[in-house]
Coordinates of C-alpha atoms in Angstrom, one line a residue:
X1 CA 0.0 0.0 0.0
X2 CA 1.2 3.5 -0.9
X3 CA 0.5 5.7 2.1
X4 CA 1.9 8.9 3.4
X5 CA 1.3 11.3 6.3
X6 CA 0.2 14.9 6.0
X7 CA 0.7 17.2 9.0
X8 CA -1.4 20.4 8.8
X9 CA 0.6 23.3 10.2
X10 CA 0.0 27.0 10.2
X11 CA 3.3 28.8 9.8
X12 CA 2.7 31.6 12.2
X13 CA 1.9 29.0 15.0
X14 CA 5.5 28.9 15.9
X15 CA 5.0 27.2 19.3
X16 CA 3.7 24.1 17.4
X17 CA 6.7 23.7 15.2
X18 CA 8.4 21.5 17.8
X19 CA 5.5 19.1 17.7
X20 CA 5.6 19.1 13.9
X21 CA 9.3 18.1 14.1
X22 CA 8.4 15.4 16.7
X23 CA 5.6 14.0 14.5
X24 CA 7.9 14.1 11.4
X25 CA 10.5 12.0 13.3
X26 CA 8.1 9.5 14.8
X27 CA 5.2 8.8 12.4
X28 CA 5.9 5.5 10.6
X29 CA 5.1 6.9 7.2
X30 CA 6.7 9.4 4.8
X31 CA 5.7 12.8 6.1
X32 CA 4.6 15.9 4.3
X33 CA 3.9 19.2 6.0
X34 CA 0.8 20.9 4.6
X35 CA 1.0 24.7 4.8
X36 CA -2.3 25.5 6.5
X37 CA -4.6 28.1 5.1
X38 CA -4.6 31.2 7.4
X39 CA -8.2 32.1 7.7
X40 CA -7.4 35.6 9.0
X41 CA -5.5 36.3 5.8
X42 CA -8.4 35.3 3.5
X43 CA -9.9 38.0 1.3
X44 CA -13.7 38.5 0.9
X45 CA -13.5 37.0 -2.6
X46 CA -11.8 33.9 -1.4
X47 CA -14.3 33.4 1.4
X48 CA -17.2 33.9 -1.0
X49 CA -15.8 31.3 -3.4
X50 CA -15.7 28.6 -0.7
X51 CA -18.3 29.4 1.9
X52 CA -22.0 29.7 1.5
X53 CA -24.6 29.5 4.3
X54 CA -27.5 27.0 4.4
X55 CA -26.4 24.7 1.6
X56 CA -27.5 21.6 3.3
X57 CA -30.1 20.5 5.8
X58 CA -30.3 20.4 8.7
X59 CA -29.3 24.1 8.6
X60 CA -26.2 24.9 10.6
X61 CA -27.2 27.7 12.9
X62 CA -23.9 29.7 13.1
X63 CA -21.9 31.7 10.6
X64 CA -18.4 30.4 10.3
X65 CA -15.5 32.3 11.6
X66 CA -12.5 32.9 9.3
X67 CA -10.4 30.5 11.3
X68 CA -13.0 27.7 10.7
X69 CA -13.0 28.5 7.0
X70 CA -9.2 28.3 7.0
X71 CA -9.3 25.0 8.8
X72 CA -11.7 23.5 6.2
X73 CA -9.6 24.7 3.3
X74 CA -6.5 23.2 5.0
X75 CA -8.1 19.8 5.1
X76 CA -9.2 20.2 1.5
X77 CA -5.5 20.8 0.7
X78 CA -4.6 17.5 2.4
X79 CA -7.4 15.6 0.5
X80 CA -6.1 17.1 -2.7
X81 CA -2.6 16.0 -2.0
X82 CA -3.8 12.4 -1.5
X83 CA -5.5 12.4 -4.9
X84 CA -2.6 14.2 -6.7
X85 CA 0.0 11.9 -5.2
X86 CA -1.9 8.8 -6.4
X87 CA -1.8 7.4 -2.9
X88 CA -3.9 4.5 -1.6
X89 CA -4.4 6.5 1.6
X90 CA -3.2 9.5 3.5
X91 CA -2.8 9.9 7.2
X92 CA -4.0 13.5 8.0
X93 CA -2.7 14.9 11.3
X94 CA -3.2 18.2 12.9
X95 CA -0.2 19.8 14.6
X96 CA -1.5 19.6 18.2
X97 CA -1.8 15.8 18.2
X98 CA 0.3 13.3 20.1
X99 CA 0.2 9.6 19.4
X100 CA -0.3 7.4 22.5
X101 CA 2.6 5.1 22.9
X102 CA 1.6 1.5 22.9
X103 CA -1.8 2.0 21.3
X104 CA -1.2 4.2 18.2
X105 CA 1.0 1.7 16.4
X106 CA -1.4 -1.2 16.6
X107 CA -4.4 1.1 15.7
X108 CA -2.6 2.5 12.6
X109 CA -1.5 -1.0 11.5
X110 CA -5.1 -2.2 11.8
X111 CA -6.4 0.8 9.9
X112 CA -3.8 0.4 7.1
X113 CA -4.7 -3.3 6.7
X114 CA -8.4 -2.7 6.7
X115 CA -8.9 0.5 4.7
X116 CA -10.6 0.5 1.3
X117 CA -10.3 3.2 -1.3
X118 CA -13.6 4.8 -0.2
X119 CA -12.9 4.6 3.6
X120 CA -12.4 7.4 6.1
X121 CA -11.0 6.2 9.4
X122 CA -11.1 8.5 12.4
X123 CA -8.7 8.4 15.3
X124 CA -10.8 10.2 18.0
X125 CA -9.1 11.4 21.1
X126 CA -12.2 11.0 23.3
X127 CA -13.3 7.6 24.6
X128 CA -17.0 8.4 24.8
X129 CA -17.6 9.2 21.1
X130 CA -17.8 7.1 17.9
X131 CA -19.4 4.0 19.4
X132 CA -20.7 1.5 16.9
X133 CA -20.5 -1.9 15.2
X134 CA -17.1 -3.6 15.3
X135 CA -15.6 -4.0 11.8
X136 CA -12.1 -5.3 12.5
X137 CA -10.1 -6.1 15.6
X138 CA -6.5 -6.9 16.5
X139 CA -5.5 -7.5 20.1
X140 CA -6.8 -4.6 22.2
X141 CA -7.6 -2.2 19.3
X142 CA -10.7 -2.3 17.1
X143 CA -12.3 -0.4 14.2
X144 CA -16.0 0.4 14.5
X145 CA -18.6 1.9 12.2
X146 CA -20.1 4.5 14.5
X147 CA -23.8 5.1 14.7
X148 CA -23.0 8.8 15.2
X149 CA -19.7 10.3 14.0
X150 CA -17.9 12.3 16.6
X151 CA -16.5 15.8 16.3
X152 CA -12.8 16.7 15.8
X153 CA -10.3 16.4 13.0
X154 CA -7.2 15.5 15.0
X155 CA -6.2 12.5 12.8
X156 CA -7.8 10.5 10.0
X157 CA -6.6 7.9 7.5
X158 CA -8.4 8.8 4.2
X159 CA -8.6 6.5 1.2
X160 CA -8.0 8.1 -2.2
X161 CA -11.6 7.6 -3.4
X162 CA -12.9 9.0 -0.2
X163 CA -10.6 12.1 -0.6
X164 CA -11.9 12.6 -4.1
X165 CA -15.5 12.3 -3.0
X166 CA -14.9 14.8 -0.2
X167 CA -13.3 17.3 -2.5
X168 CA -16.3 17.0 -4.9
X169 CA -18.8 17.5 -2.1
X170 CA -17.0 20.5 -0.5
X171 CA -16.1 22.7 -3.4
X172 CA -18.4 25.0 -1.4
X173 CA -19.4 24.4 2.2
X174 CA -21.7 25.8 4.9
X175 CA -20.4 24.4 8.2
X176 CA -17.1 23.3 9.9
X177 CA -15.3 20.4 8.4
X178 CA -15.9 18.0 11.2
X179 CA -19.6 18.8 11.2
X180 CA -19.7 18.2 7.5
X181 CA -18.2 14.8 7.9
X182 CA -21.0 13.9 10.3
X183 CA -23.5 14.2 7.4
X184 CA -22.4 10.8 6.0
X185 CA -25.4 10.6 3.6
X186 CA -24.0 13.4 1.5
X187 CA -21.0 11.5 0.2
X188 CA -20.4 7.9 -0.8
X189 CA -17.7 7.0 1.8
X190 CA -17.5 4.5 4.7
X191 CA -16.6 6.1 8.0
X192 CA -14.9 4.0 10.6
X193 CA -13.3 4.9 14.0
X194 CA -10.4 3.5 16.0
X195 CA -11.1 2.4 19.6
X196 CA -9.8 2.9 22.2
X197 CA -8.3 6.4 21.7
X198 CA -4.8 6.1 20.2
X199 CA -4.0 9.9 20.1
X200 CA -4.3 12.8 22.5
X201 CA -4.8 16.5 21.9
X202 CA -2.0 18.6 23.4
X203 CA -2.8 22.1 22.1
X204 CA -2.9 23.4 25.7
X205 CA 0.8 22.4 26.0
X206 CA 1.7 24.2 22.8
X207 CA 0.4 27.7 23.6
X208 CA -3.3 26.9 23.3
X209 CA -5.4 28.1 20.3
X210 CA -4.1 30.7 17.9
X211 CA -7.7 32.0 17.5
X212 CA -8.5 34.9 19.9
X213 CA -12.1 34.8 21.1
X214 CA -13.9 37.8 22.6
X215 CA -15.9 37.3 25.8
X216 CA -19.7 37.1 24.9
X217 CA -22.6 38.3 27.1
X218 CA -24.5 35.6 29.0
X219 CA -27.6 36.0 26.8
X220 CA -25.5 35.2 23.6
X221 CA -23.9 32.2 25.3
X222 CA -27.3 30.8 26.3
X223 CA -28.7 31.4 22.8
X224 CA -25.8 29.6 21.2
X225 CA -26.2 26.6 23.5
X226 CA -29.8 26.3 22.7
X227 CA -29.1 26.5 18.9
X228 CA -26.3 24.0 19.3
X229 CA -28.6 21.5 21.1
X230 CA -31.3 22.0 18.5
X231 CA -28.8 21.3 15.7
X232 CA -27.5 18.2 17.4
X233 CA -31.0 16.8 17.7
X234 CA -31.8 17.7 14.1
X235 CA -28.6 16.0 12.9
X236 CA -29.4 12.8 14.8
X237 CA -32.9 12.7 13.4
X238 CA -31.5 13.2 9.9
X239 CA -29.0 10.4 10.4
X240 CA -31.8 8.1 11.6
X241 CA -34.0 8.9 8.6
X242 CA -31.2 8.3 6.1
X243 CA -30.5 4.8 7.3

C-alpha cells in the first residue's frame, strides 16, 4: 500500500513547530507538512468562493469564523494531496496531536490493513464518542462503524476515493469540516473509527489556540447553547431517517 502522512501546520503558529518536528520524526510513514490556510488572511472573494450559508439540511445555525473556513480549506489541501499523489491512503494529522505510545502503532496498523479506497478512518481522542458496530479487531484495538460520528479532525486515515468524494462534495461548504463529515449521507464513503483512543490533543501544552475569542454576554452564550442543542437533535434525526 502506498500511504503517506500529512501534517497540517500554520506557519505563524511557531509554538507548534516543535510538535511538527516530533511527529515528522516518529510517524511510521513518509511525512509531508501541509501549509495550512490562514483564515485571518483570506480576502472576501476567497471566502465567498468557498463558503455559503445554508447549503444543506439540517441548517447549521452559526456563521463560520474565518479560522473555521481556513481549517476547512486546509483539510481540502490535504485531501487534494492524497489524490494528486496517487496514494492509496493519506494519514492527515493536525499539529496539536500526540500519538499514544503502545496503542497508536497497533491502531494505525489495523487501519492500514483494513482501509478500502472509499474509507475514512477517524482516530478520535475522546473515549465516549464514535461507538458502533465492530468491523475489525487486532488485540486490544478495534475499528468500528459509528452510529453517530464524533467531532474533531485531529487525525484521520483517508482513502484516495474518499478524498476525491470529499473534494467533490465540499467545493463550497456551509459548516465546519468535522460537522460536514457527520453528514455521511451526502457523500459515498464509509466512516470508521479506531477504539480505544490512540491519540491525545495537546494544544494546551503548545500555547493553546491561535484564535482569539472575545468574551460574549451571557444571553448570547445561552442562545448559542440552545441553537447547538437544536442542531445536534436535528442531525441525529437526519441520520436516523437516512438509514
